[in-house]
Coordinates of N, CA and C in Angstrom, one line a residue:
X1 N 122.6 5.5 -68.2 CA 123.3 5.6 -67.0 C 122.4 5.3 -65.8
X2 N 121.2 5.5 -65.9 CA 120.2 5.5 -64.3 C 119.9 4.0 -64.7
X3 N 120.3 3.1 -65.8 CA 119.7 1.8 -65.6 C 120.7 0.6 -65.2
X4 N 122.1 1.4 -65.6 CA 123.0 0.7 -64.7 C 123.3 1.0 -63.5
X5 N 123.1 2.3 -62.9 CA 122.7 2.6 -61.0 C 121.9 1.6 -60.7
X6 N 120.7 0.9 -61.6 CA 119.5 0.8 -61.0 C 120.0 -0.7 -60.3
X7 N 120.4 -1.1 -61.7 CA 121.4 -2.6 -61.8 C 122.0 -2.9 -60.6
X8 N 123.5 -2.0 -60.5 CA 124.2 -1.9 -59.5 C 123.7 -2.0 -58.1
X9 N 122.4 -1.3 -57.8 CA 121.8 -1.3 -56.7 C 121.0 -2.4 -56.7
X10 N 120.6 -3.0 -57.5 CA 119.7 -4.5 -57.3 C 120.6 -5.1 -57.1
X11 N 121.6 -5.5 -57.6 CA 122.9 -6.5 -57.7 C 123.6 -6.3 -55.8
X12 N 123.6 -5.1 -55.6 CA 124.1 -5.2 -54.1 C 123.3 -5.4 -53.4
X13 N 121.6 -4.7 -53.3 CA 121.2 -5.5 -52.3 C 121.1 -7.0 -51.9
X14 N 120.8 -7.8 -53.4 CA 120.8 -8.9 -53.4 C 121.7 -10.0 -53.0
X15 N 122.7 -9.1 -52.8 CA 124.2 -9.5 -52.4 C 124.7 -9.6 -50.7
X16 N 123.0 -9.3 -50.2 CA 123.7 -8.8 -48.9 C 121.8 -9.3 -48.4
X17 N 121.2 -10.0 -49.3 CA 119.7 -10.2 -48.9 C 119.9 -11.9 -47.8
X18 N 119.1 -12.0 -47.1 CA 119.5 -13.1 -45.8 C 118.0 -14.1 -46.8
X19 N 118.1 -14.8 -47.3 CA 117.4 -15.7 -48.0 C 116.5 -16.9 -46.8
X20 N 117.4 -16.7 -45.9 CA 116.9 -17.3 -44.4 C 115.4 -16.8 -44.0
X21 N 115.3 -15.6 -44.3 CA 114.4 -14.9 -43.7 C 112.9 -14.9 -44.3
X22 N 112.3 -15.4 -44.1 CA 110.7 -15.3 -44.9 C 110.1 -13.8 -44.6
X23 N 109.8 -13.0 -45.9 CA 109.3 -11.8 -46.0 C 108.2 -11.5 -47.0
X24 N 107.4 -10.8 -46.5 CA 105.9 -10.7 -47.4 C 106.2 -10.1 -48.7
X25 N 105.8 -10.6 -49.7 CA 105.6 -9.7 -51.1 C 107.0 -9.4 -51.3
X26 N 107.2 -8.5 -52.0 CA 108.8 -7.9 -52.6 C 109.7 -7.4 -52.0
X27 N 109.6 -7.4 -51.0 CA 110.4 -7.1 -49.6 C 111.6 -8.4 -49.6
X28 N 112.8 -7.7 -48.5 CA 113.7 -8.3 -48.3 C 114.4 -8.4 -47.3
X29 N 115.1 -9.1 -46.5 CA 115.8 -8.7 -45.3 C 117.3 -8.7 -45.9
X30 N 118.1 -7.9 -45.5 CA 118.7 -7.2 -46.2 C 120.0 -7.1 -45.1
X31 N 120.8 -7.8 -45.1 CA 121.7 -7.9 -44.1 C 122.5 -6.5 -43.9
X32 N 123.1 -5.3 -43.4 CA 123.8 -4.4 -43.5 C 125.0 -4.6 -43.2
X33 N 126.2 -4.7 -44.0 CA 127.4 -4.7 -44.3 C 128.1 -4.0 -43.4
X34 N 127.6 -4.1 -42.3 CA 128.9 -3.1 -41.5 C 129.6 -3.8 -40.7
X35 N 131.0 -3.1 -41.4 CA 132.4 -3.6 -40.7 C 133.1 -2.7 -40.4
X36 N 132.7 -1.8 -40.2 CA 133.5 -0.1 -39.5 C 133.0 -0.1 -38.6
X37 N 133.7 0.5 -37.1 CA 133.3 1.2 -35.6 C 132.8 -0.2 -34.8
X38 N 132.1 0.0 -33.9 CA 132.0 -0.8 -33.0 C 131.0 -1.6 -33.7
X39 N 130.8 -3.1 -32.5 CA 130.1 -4.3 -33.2 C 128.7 -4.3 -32.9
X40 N 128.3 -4.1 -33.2 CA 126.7 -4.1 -33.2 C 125.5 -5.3 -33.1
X41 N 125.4 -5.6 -31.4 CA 124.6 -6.5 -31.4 C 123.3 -6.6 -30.7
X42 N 122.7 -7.7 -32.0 CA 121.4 -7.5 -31.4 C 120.2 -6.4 -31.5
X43 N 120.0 -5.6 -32.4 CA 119.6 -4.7 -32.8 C 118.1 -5.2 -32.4
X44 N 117.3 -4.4 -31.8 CA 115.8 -4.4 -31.4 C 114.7 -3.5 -32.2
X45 N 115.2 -2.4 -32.6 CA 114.8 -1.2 -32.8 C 115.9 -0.6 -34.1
X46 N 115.1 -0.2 -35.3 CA 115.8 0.7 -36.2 C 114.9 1.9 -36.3
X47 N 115.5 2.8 -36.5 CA 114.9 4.2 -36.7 C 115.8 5.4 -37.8
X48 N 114.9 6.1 -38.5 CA 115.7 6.5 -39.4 C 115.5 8.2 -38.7
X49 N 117.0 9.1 -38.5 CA 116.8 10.5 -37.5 C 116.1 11.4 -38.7
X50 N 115.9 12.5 -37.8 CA 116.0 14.1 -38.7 C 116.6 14.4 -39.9
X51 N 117.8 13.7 -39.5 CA 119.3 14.4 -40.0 C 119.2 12.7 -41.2
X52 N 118.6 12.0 -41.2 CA 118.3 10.8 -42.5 C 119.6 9.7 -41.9
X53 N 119.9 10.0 -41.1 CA 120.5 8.8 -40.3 C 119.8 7.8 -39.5
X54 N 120.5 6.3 -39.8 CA 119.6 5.3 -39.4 C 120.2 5.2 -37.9
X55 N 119.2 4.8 -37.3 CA 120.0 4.5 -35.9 C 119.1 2.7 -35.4
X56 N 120.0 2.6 -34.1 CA 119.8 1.2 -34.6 C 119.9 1.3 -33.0
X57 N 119.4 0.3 -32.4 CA 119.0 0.6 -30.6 C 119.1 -1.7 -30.3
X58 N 119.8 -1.9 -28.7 CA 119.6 -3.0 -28.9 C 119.0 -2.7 -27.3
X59 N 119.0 -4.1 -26.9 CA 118.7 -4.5 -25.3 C 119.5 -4.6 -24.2
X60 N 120.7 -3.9 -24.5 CA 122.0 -3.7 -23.5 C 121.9 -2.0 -23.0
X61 N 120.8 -1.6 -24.0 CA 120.6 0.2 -23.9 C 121.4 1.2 -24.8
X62 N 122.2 0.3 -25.8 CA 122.7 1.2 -26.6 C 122.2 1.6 -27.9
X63 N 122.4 2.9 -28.1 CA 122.0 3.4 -29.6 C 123.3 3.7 -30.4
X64 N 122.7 3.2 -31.7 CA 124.0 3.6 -32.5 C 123.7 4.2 -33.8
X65 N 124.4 5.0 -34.1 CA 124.2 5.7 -35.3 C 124.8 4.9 -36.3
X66 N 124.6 4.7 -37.7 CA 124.7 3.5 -38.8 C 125.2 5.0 -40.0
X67 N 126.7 4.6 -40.5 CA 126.5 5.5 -41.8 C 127.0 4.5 -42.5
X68 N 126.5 4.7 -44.1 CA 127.1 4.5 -45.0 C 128.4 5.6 -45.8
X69 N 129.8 4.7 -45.3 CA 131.1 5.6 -45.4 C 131.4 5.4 -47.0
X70 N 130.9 4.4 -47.6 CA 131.8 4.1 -48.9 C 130.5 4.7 -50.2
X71 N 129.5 4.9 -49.8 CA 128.3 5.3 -50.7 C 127.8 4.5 -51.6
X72 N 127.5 3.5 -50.9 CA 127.3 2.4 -52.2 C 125.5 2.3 -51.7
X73 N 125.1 3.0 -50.3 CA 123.5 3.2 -50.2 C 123.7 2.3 -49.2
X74 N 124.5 1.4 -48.7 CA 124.1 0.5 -47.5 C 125.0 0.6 -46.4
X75 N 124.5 1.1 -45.0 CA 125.4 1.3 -43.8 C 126.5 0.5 -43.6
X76 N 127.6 0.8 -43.3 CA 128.9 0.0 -43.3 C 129.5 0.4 -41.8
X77 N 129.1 0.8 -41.4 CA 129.9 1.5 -40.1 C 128.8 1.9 -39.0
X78 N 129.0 1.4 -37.8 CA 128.5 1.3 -36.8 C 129.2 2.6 -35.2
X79 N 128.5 3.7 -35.1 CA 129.0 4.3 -33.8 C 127.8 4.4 -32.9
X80 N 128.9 4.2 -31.7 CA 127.7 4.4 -30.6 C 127.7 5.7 -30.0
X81 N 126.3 6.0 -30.1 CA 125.0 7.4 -30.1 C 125.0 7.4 -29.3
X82 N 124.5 6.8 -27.7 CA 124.4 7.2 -26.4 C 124.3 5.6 -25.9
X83 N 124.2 5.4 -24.4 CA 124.0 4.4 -23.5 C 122.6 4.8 -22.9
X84 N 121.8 4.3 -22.9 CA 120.9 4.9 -22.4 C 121.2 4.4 -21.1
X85 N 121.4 3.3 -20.2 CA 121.4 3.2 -19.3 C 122.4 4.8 -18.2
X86 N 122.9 4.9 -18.8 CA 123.9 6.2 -18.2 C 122.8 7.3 -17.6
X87 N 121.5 6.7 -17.9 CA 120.4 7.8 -18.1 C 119.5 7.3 -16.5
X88 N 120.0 5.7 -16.5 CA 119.0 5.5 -15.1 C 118.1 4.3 -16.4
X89 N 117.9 4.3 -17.5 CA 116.8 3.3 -18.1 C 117.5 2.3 -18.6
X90 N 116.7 1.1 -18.7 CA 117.0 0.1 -19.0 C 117.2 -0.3 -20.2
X91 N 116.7 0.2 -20.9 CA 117.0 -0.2 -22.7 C 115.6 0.6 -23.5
X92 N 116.1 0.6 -25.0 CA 115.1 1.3 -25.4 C 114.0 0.6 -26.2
X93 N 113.0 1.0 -26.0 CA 111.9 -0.3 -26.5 C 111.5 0.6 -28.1
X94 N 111.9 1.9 -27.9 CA 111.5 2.4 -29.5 C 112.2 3.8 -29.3
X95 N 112.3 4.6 -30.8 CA 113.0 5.6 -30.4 C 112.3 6.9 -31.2
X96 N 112.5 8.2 -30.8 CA 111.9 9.2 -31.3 C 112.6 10.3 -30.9
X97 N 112.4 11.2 -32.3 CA 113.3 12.3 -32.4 C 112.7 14.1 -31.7
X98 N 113.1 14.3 -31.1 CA 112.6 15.4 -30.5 C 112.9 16.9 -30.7
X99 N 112.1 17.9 -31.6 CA 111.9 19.1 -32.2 C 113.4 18.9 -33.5
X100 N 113.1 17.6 -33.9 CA 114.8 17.4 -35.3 C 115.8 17.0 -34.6
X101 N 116.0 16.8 -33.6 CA 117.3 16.4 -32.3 C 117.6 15.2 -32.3

């Protein structure tokens, strides 16, 4: 059973791998499948929260929280987490979680 999970999971990432991309060693860029919630562009910054959610930040100042809705291990759905500009700042150059928050 864990060797056709293992299968299933090579078979999808590879399915969604950007062959475009030159990457060191056994590494892969790895396109994320999301086609739920809003459109997500331009991504500058990924970060994974407290709470094991990835969040994903561009240069317009938005962050967005990334879930995987269908459980197949790769994010499919895109919501927006905050604006940072709403804040007075310009965009976020990196992101960090404060006391698990």
């Amino acid at each position: 059973m864990a060797e056709a999970k293992a299968k299933e999971w090579e078979e999808l990432v590879k399915k969604h791998t950007d062959t475009s991309v030159k990457v060191f060693g056994h590494y892969a860029a790895v396109k994320l499948p999301i086609d739920k919630g809003v459109p997500l562009w331009n991504p500058t910054n990924v970060a994974i929260g407290p709470d094991g959610v990835m969040y994903a930040a561009n240069y317009t100042g938005e962050i967005y929280s990334l879930q995987d809705t269908d459980g197949d291990g790769l994010e499919d759905e895109a919501k927006l987490f905050c604006d940072v500009k709403d804040d007075g700042l310009r965009y976020p150059t990196s992101m960090i979680f404060k006391e698990n928050k």
